[in-house]
Coordinates of C-alpha atoms in Angstrom, one line a residue:
M1 CA -0.2 -0.2 0.1
Q2 CA 2.9 2.4 0.8
T3 CA 4.6 1.3 -2.3
K4 CA 1.4 2.5 -4.1
R5 CA 1.2 5.6 -2.6
V6 CA 4.8 6.6 -3.4
G7 CA 4.6 5.7 -6.7
W8 CA 1.1 7.9 -7.3
G9 CA 3.0 10.8 -5.6
L10 CA 6.1 10.4 -8.1
F11 CA 3.7 10.5 -10.5
M12 CA 1.5 13.5 -9.6
I13 CA 5.1 15.3 -9.2
A14 CA 6.2 14.4 -12.5
A15 CA 3.3 15.2 -14.2
L16 CA 3.1 18.8 -12.8
A17 CA 6.8 19.4 -14.0
V18 CA 5.9 18.4 -16.9
L19 CA 2.9 21.2 -17.4
L20 CA 5.4 23.7 -16.4
L21 CA 7.8 23.4 -18.8
L22 CA 4.7 23.5 -21.7
P23 CA 4.7 26.8 -23.4
V24 CA 2.0 29.4 -22.0
R25 CA -0.6 29.6 -24.6
A26 CA -1.0 33.4 -25.3
G27 CA -3.8 34.6 -23.5
A28 CA -5.0 31.5 -22.2
E29 CA -4.9 33.3 -18.7
T30 CA -7.2 36.4 -19.9
Q31 CA -10.8 36.0 -19.9
G32 CA -12.5 36.0 -23.2
V33 CA -9.3 35.5 -25.1
T34 CA -8.2 32.5 -27.0
D35 CA -5.4 31.4 -29.4
D36 CA -7.9 32.2 -32.3
S37 CA -10.5 34.5 -31.0
V38 CA -11.4 37.3 -28.6
L39 CA -15.0 37.6 -27.4
V40 CA -16.5 41.2 -27.2
G41 CA -20.6 42.3 -25.8
S42 CA -22.5 45.0 -26.3
Y43 CA -25.9 46.1 -24.6
Q44 CA -27.9 47.4 -27.3
A45 CA -31.9 48.3 -27.5
L46 CA -32.8 45.6 -29.6
S47 CA -36.5 46.2 -28.5
G48 CA -38.9 48.6 -27.1
P49 CA -39.1 52.5 -27.7
Q50 CA -35.3 53.1 -28.4
S51 CA -34.7 50.4 -30.7
I52 CA -33.3 52.5 -33.0
V53 CA -30.2 53.1 -31.1
S54 CA -29.8 49.4 -31.7
L55 CA -28.2 50.7 -35.0
V56 CA -25.1 51.5 -33.0
G57 CA -24.5 47.8 -32.2
K58 CA -25.2 47.2 -36.0
G59 CA -22.6 49.0 -37.0
A60 CA -20.2 47.7 -34.5
D61 CA -20.9 44.2 -35.8
A62 CA -20.2 45.1 -39.3
Y63 CA -16.7 46.3 -38.8
F64 CA -16.1 43.1 -36.6
K65 CA -17.5 41.2 -39.6
M66 CA -15.5 42.9 -41.8
V67 CA -12.2 42.6 -40.0
N68 CA -13.0 39.0 -39.7
E69 CA -13.7 38.6 -43.2
K70 CA -10.2 39.5 -43.8
G71 CA -8.7 37.0 -41.4
G72 CA -8.9 38.7 -37.9
I73 CA -6.8 41.2 -36.2
N74 CA -3.2 39.2 -34.8
G75 CA -4.3 36.0 -36.2
R76 CA -7.4 36.3 -33.6
K77 CA -11.2 36.4 -34.7
I78 CA -13.3 39.1 -33.1
N79 CA -16.4 36.8 -31.9
F80 CA -19.4 39.8 -30.8
I81 CA -22.5 39.4 -29.3
M82 CA -25.2 41.8 -28.1
E83 CA -27.5 41.7 -25.5
D84 CA -30.8 43.7 -25.6
D85 CA -31.3 46.1 -22.5
Q86 CA -34.2 48.2 -24.2
Y87 CA -32.6 51.4 -22.7
Q88 CA -33.4 50.6 -19.3
V89 CA -30.7 50.6 -16.5
A90 CA -32.0 47.5 -14.7
R91 CA -31.6 45.3 -17.7
T92 CA -27.9 47.3 -18.7
V93 CA -26.9 45.7 -15.2
A94 CA -28.4 42.5 -15.5
A95 CA -26.8 42.3 -19.5
V96 CA -23.2 43.2 -18.2
K97 CA -23.1 40.7 -15.4
K98 CA -23.9 38.0 -17.8
F99 CA -21.5 39.0 -20.1
V100 CA -18.4 38.9 -17.9
E101 CA -19.7 36.0 -15.4
R102 CA -21.5 34.1 -17.7
D103 CA -19.9 35.1 -21.1
R104 CA -16.7 36.0 -19.7
V105 CA -16.3 38.7 -22.5
F106 CA -12.8 40.5 -22.6
A107 CA -14.6 43.6 -23.5
L108 CA -17.6 45.8 -24.2
V109 CA -17.9 48.0 -26.8
G110 CA -20.4 50.3 -28.4
G111 CA -22.9 50.8 -25.3
M112 CA -25.2 53.8 -25.5
N113 CA -27.3 53.7 -22.4
T114 CA -25.5 56.7 -20.5
A115 CA -27.3 55.8 -17.2
G116 CA -26.2 52.2 -17.9
V117 CA -22.8 52.6 -18.4
M118 CA -22.9 54.7 -15.1
A119 CA -24.4 51.5 -13.1
T120 CA -21.8 49.4 -14.3
I121 CA -18.4 51.2 -14.9
Q122 CA -17.3 50.3 -11.0
Y123 CA -18.1 46.7 -11.6
T124 CA -16.2 46.5 -14.7
E125 CA -13.3 48.3 -13.2
Q126 CA -13.1 46.1 -10.5
K127 CA -13.7 42.9 -12.9
K128 CA -11.0 44.6 -15.7
V129 CA -13.3 44.7 -18.6
L130 CA -12.8 47.1 -20.8
Q131 CA -15.6 49.8 -22.0
I132 CA -15.3 51.3 -25.2
T133 CA -18.7 53.3 -25.0
G134 CA -20.4 55.7 -27.6
M135 CA -22.0 57.5 -25.1
A136 CA -19.8 60.6 -23.0
S137 CA -21.1 61.0 -19.7
S138 CA -18.7 63.8 -17.9
K139 CA -19.3 61.8 -14.7
F140 CA -17.4 59.0 -16.6
L141 CA -14.8 60.4 -18.1
F142 CA -13.5 63.0 -15.1
P143 CA -11.8 61.9 -13.5
P144 CA -10.5 58.9 -15.7
M145 CA -11.3 55.3 -15.2
K146 CA -9.0 52.9 -16.0
Y147 CA -10.9 50.3 -18.3
G148 CA -13.4 53.3 -19.9
F149 CA -13.0 55.3 -23.0
S150 CA -15.0 57.1 -24.8
V151 CA -15.0 57.9 -28.9
R152 CA -16.9 61.0 -28.7
P153 CA -16.5 64.2 -27.0
A154 CA -17.8 64.5 -23.5
S155 CA -21.0 65.8 -23.1
Y156 CA -19.5 68.9 -21.2
V157 CA -17.1 69.7 -24.0
T158 CA -20.0 69.5 -26.6
G159 CA -21.4 72.3 -24.1
L160 CA -18.4 74.1 -24.0
I161 CA -18.3 74.1 -27.6
M162 CA -21.9 74.7 -28.5
A163 CA -21.5 77.5 -26.5
N164 CA -19.2 79.4 -28.1
Y165 CA -20.4 78.8 -31.3
A166 CA -23.8 80.1 -30.4
L167 CA -22.4 83.6 -29.4
D168 CA -19.9 83.9 -32.0
K169 CA -21.0 82.4 -35.0
L170 CA -25.0 82.5 -34.4
G171 CA -24.6 86.0 -33.1
A172 CA -26.7 84.8 -30.1
K173 CA -27.9 87.9 -28.4
R174 CA -31.0 86.2 -26.2
I175 CA -30.8 82.4 -25.5
G176 CA -33.4 79.9 -24.7
I177 CA -32.6 76.1 -23.6
F178 CA -34.4 73.0 -23.6
Y179 CA -32.8 70.5 -21.9
Y180 CA -33.2 66.7 -20.7
D181 CA -33.3 66.9 -17.1
S182 CA -30.9 63.8 -16.3
S183 CA -27.3 63.3 -16.0
Y184 CA -26.4 63.4 -19.8
G185 CA -28.3 66.5 -19.8
L186 CA -26.9 68.4 -16.9
D187 CA -23.5 67.6 -18.1
T188 CA -24.1 69.2 -21.4
M189 CA -25.8 72.1 -19.2
D190 CA -22.4 72.7 -17.1
G191 CA -20.5 73.1 -20.2
L192 CA -22.9 75.5 -21.5
M193 CA -23.2 77.6 -18.3
K194 CA -19.6 77.5 -17.6
V195 CA -19.0 79.5 -21.2
F196 CA -22.1 81.6 -20.6
K197 CA -21.1 82.7 -16.8
E198 CA -17.6 83.7 -17.8
R199 CA -18.5 85.5 -21.2
G200 CA -21.5 87.5 -19.0
V201 CA -24.3 85.8 -20.8
E202 CA -27.6 84.9 -18.6
P203 CA -30.1 82.9 -20.6
V204 CA -33.5 84.2 -20.9
A205 CA -35.2 81.1 -20.2
K206 CA -34.6 77.4 -19.4
A207 CA -37.1 74.6 -20.4
A208 CA -36.6 71.6 -18.7
F209 CA -38.0 68.0 -19.4
T210 CA -38.0 64.2 -18.0
S211 CA -38.6 60.9 -19.4
Q212 CA -42.1 60.7 -18.7
D213 CA -43.1 64.1 -20.6
V214 CA -45.0 63.1 -23.7
E215 CA -45.2 66.5 -25.1
F216 CA -43.8 69.6 -24.8
S217 CA -46.5 72.5 -25.5
S218 CA -46.0 74.2 -22.2
Q219 CA -41.8 74.2 -22.5
A220 CA -42.8 75.8 -26.0
L221 CA -44.7 78.5 -24.4
L222 CA -41.9 79.1 -21.8
L223 CA -39.3 79.4 -24.2
K224 CA -41.5 81.5 -26.5
D225 CA -42.7 84.2 -24.0
A226 CA -38.9 84.6 -23.3
K227 CA -38.6 85.8 -27.1
P228 CA -35.0 84.3 -27.0
D229 CA -33.5 84.4 -30.7
T230 CA -31.7 80.8 -30.0
V231 CA -32.4 78.0 -28.7
I232 CA -30.3 75.2 -27.5
L233 CA -31.9 71.9 -27.7
V234 CA -30.0 69.4 -24.9
S235 CA -32.4 66.9 -26.4
S236 CA -32.3 63.6 -28.5
F237 CA -33.7 63.1 -31.7
R238 CA -37.1 61.6 -30.5
D239 CA -37.4 64.7 -28.2
S240 CA -36.6 67.3 -30.3
P241 CA -39.1 67.0 -33.1
R242 CA -42.1 67.3 -30.2
L243 CA -40.7 70.3 -29.3
L244 CA -40.1 71.9 -32.8
T245 CA -43.1 70.5 -34.0
E246 CA -45.2 72.4 -30.9
A247 CA -42.8 75.5 -31.6
E248 CA -44.2 75.5 -34.9
K249 CA -47.7 75.3 -34.2
I250 CA -47.3 78.5 -32.6
G251 CA -45.0 80.3 -34.8
F252 CA -42.3 80.2 -32.7
K253 CA -39.3 80.4 -35.1
P254 CA -35.8 81.3 -33.4
T255 CA -32.7 79.3 -34.6
F256 CA -32.4 76.3 -33.1
F257 CA -29.6 74.4 -32.1
G258 CA -29.3 70.9 -31.4
I259 CA -26.7 68.9 -29.6
T260 CA -25.1 65.8 -31.5
E261 CA -27.7 63.6 -31.2
N262 CA -30.1 65.3 -33.5
N263 CA -27.4 64.9 -36.4
T264 CA -29.4 62.0 -38.2
P265 CA -32.1 61.6 -41.0
V266 CA -34.4 60.2 -37.8
L267 CA -34.7 63.9 -36.7
L268 CA -36.1 64.5 -40.2
K269 CA -38.2 62.2 -40.2
L270 CA -39.9 62.6 -37.3
A271 CA -39.7 66.6 -37.6
G272 CA -40.5 67.0 -41.2
K273 CA -40.6 70.7 -42.3
A274 CA -40.0 71.9 -38.5
A275 CA -36.4 70.9 -38.9
E276 CA -35.8 72.9 -41.6
G277 CA -32.9 75.9 -40.3
V278 CA -31.8 73.3 -37.4
V279 CA -28.3 73.8 -36.5
M280 CA -26.4 70.9 -35.1
P281 CA -22.8 69.7 -34.4
S282 CA -21.4 66.2 -35.1
S283 CA -18.4 64.3 -33.7
L284 CA -18.4 62.2 -37.0
P285 CA -17.3 62.7 -40.7
Q286 CA -20.4 63.6 -43.2
P287 CA -22.4 60.4 -44.5
N288 CA -21.2 60.7 -47.7
S289 CA -17.9 62.1 -47.5
D290 CA -15.2 60.7 -50.1
M291 CA -12.6 59.7 -47.1
P292 CA -11.5 56.3 -47.6
Q293 CA -12.4 55.2 -44.3
M294 CA -16.0 56.2 -44.8
A295 CA -16.2 54.4 -48.1
E296 CA -14.9 51.2 -46.6
Y297 CA -17.9 52.0 -43.6
R298 CA -20.4 52.6 -46.0
K299 CA -19.7 49.6 -48.3
A300 CA -19.0 47.0 -45.2
F301 CA -22.5 48.2 -43.5
S302 CA -24.6 47.6 -46.6
Q303 CA -23.4 44.6 -47.2
Y304 CA -24.3 43.3 -44.0
Y305 CA -27.1 45.0 -43.4
P306 CA -28.7 46.1 -46.3
K307 CA -32.1 47.1 -45.3
E308 CA -30.6 49.6 -43.2
N309 CA -29.6 53.3 -43.9
A310 CA -25.9 53.8 -44.2
F311 CA -26.1 57.7 -43.8
N312 CA -26.7 57.5 -40.5
S313 CA -24.7 58.7 -37.6
L314 CA -25.7 56.3 -35.5
P315 CA -24.2 52.9 -37.0
M316 CA -21.2 55.1 -37.5
I317 CA -21.2 55.7 -33.8
G318 CA -20.6 52.0 -33.0
W319 CA -18.3 51.4 -36.3
S320 CA -15.8 53.8 -34.8
A321 CA -16.2 52.3 -31.3
A322 CA -15.4 48.9 -32.6
M323 CA -12.6 50.6 -35.0
T324 CA -11.0 52.1 -32.0
F325 CA -11.0 48.2 -30.1
G326 CA -9.4 47.2 -33.5
E327 CA -6.9 49.8 -33.8
A328 CA -5.8 48.8 -29.6
L329 CA -5.6 44.9 -30.7
K330 CA -3.3 45.6 -33.3
R331 CA -1.3 47.3 -31.4
A332 CA -1.4 45.1 -28.4
G333 CA 0.0 42.5 -30.3
R334 CA -0.4 38.7 -29.7
D335 CA 0.0 39.4 -25.5
V336 CA -3.4 40.6 -25.1
T337 CA -4.6 41.3 -21.7
P338 CA -6.7 44.1 -20.5
D339 CA -3.7 46.1 -19.0
K340 CA -1.9 45.9 -22.5
M341 CA -5.2 46.9 -24.4
V342 CA -5.2 50.1 -22.1
E343 CA -1.6 50.8 -22.8
A344 CA -2.2 50.1 -26.7
L345 CA -5.3 52.4 -26.1
E346 CA -3.2 55.2 -24.2
S347 CA -0.5 55.0 -27.3
I348 CA -3.4 56.2 -29.6
K349 CA -2.4 60.5 -30.6
N350 CA -3.9 62.3 -33.0
W351 CA -5.3 59.2 -34.9
D352 CA -7.5 59.9 -38.4
G353 CA -7.4 56.4 -39.2
G354 CA -11.0 56.0 -37.7
L355 CA -14.1 57.6 -38.0
A356 CA -13.2 59.9 -35.4
Y357 CA -11.4 63.4 -35.6
R358 CA -7.8 63.8 -33.9
L359 CA -8.6 60.7 -31.6
T360 CA -6.6 60.8 -28.3
F361 CA -6.0 58.8 -25.4
A362 CA -3.7 59.2 -22.4
P363 CA -3.1 58.1 -18.4
D364 CA -5.5 61.4 -17.5
R365 CA -7.8 61.3 -20.7
R366 CA -10.5 58.9 -21.7
D367 CA -12.6 61.3 -23.7
G368 CA -10.7 60.7 -26.8
Q369 CA -12.1 63.6 -29.3
R370 CA -12.5 67.0 -28.0
A371 CA -13.6 68.4 -31.5
L372 CA -17.0 69.3 -33.4
R373 CA -17.7 70.2 -36.8
M374 CA -21.2 71.9 -37.4
C375 CA -24.0 70.9 -39.7
Q376 CA -27.2 72.7 -40.8
V377 CA -30.9 71.3 -42.2
K378 CA -31.0 72.7 -45.2
E379 CA -33.6 72.0 -48.1
G380 CA -34.6 69.1 -46.0
K381 CA -30.7 67.5 -45.9
I382 CA -28.3 67.8 -43.2
V383 CA -25.4 69.6 -44.8
Q384 CA -22.1 71.0 -43.1
I385 CA -21.3 74.6 -42.3
E386 CA -18.2 74.7 -40.2
D387 CA -15.3 72.4 -40.4
F388 CA -14.1 70.5 -36.9
I389 CA -13.8 73.2 -34.2
E390 CA -11.3 71.6 -31.7
I391 CA -10.8 72.7 -27.7
D392 CA -7.0 71.6 -26.3
K393 CA -8.1 71.7 -22.5
V394 CA -11.0 71.3 -20.4
K395 CA -11.0 73.2 -17.5

């Protein structure tokens, strides 16, 4: 009996020694990474009233499909999976936990639910799971999280740029603000009000709304009574059309200046003629741009999603987030870990290889873009009226 025990012990020691001598596979110890694949997740509103936003996920999916057809990145294909969160925080939290604990993804790419990102970022930080998002809440970006990145300007930065543009280029003298009373809306308001305070400007009216409001007649009347020449719309492509329609009904015709979320054909479809003349920024190139990256995007997105409109900023946001992930994965090489990906992302400086303008990350910077170009609705089409306006520092 003793001989058998000794023999078994020697066998186990020998087996362990052999295992220790075997080469360790690249990525074998990294969640979601194998020799030939990387698993990436994305929470999207695949159903429900906000399902139009799922175009962001489709944009990311189209990029990864294109990359995989070309052989992947550094010998690895990207396995991309989406979960339906219906743009609801509780569902986002559940989706992220499923991604991390059951699916064991390496990263999350293209999330757009601002409140959902804020509800999950501490969890993904703890789990060392990257989030490269299409949203831009300032609370998510300042101070920077280690594993959280955004490919779009922070909402606070958007407010800074828009406030100066309203005063300097639109010639605004009397400013009204229509804003979403939420973390995202208030972030943008912080940027707007900082500039207005510094420049001695006091808005003549502020009309707030919440997700519970279904019509905006009272807000339209409040703004009209204040007689503004310019109204800034801190509202989405779903909410802005309702105010624009109400304004048209009561003959209220200031210059409307909307945030980036309005820069989509959806606004034109929902608002109709009431959208004519609306000014709005964009963090992305014009959809019909002749840039090689845009031609590549339009071709791939139309191939994989032929029933969708490629001339839309929503899939472009997802494509941009996915392309940024792909660039970092390329720079990280074969030894892929969360920390190596952070280093790779932080090496991106003034990168114009994607759709974002002069994308830059650093240890103290997670908002990759600090520039917006200006567009306007003219004769039922969104056209560019000003090239990218960039700020160097965020105070």
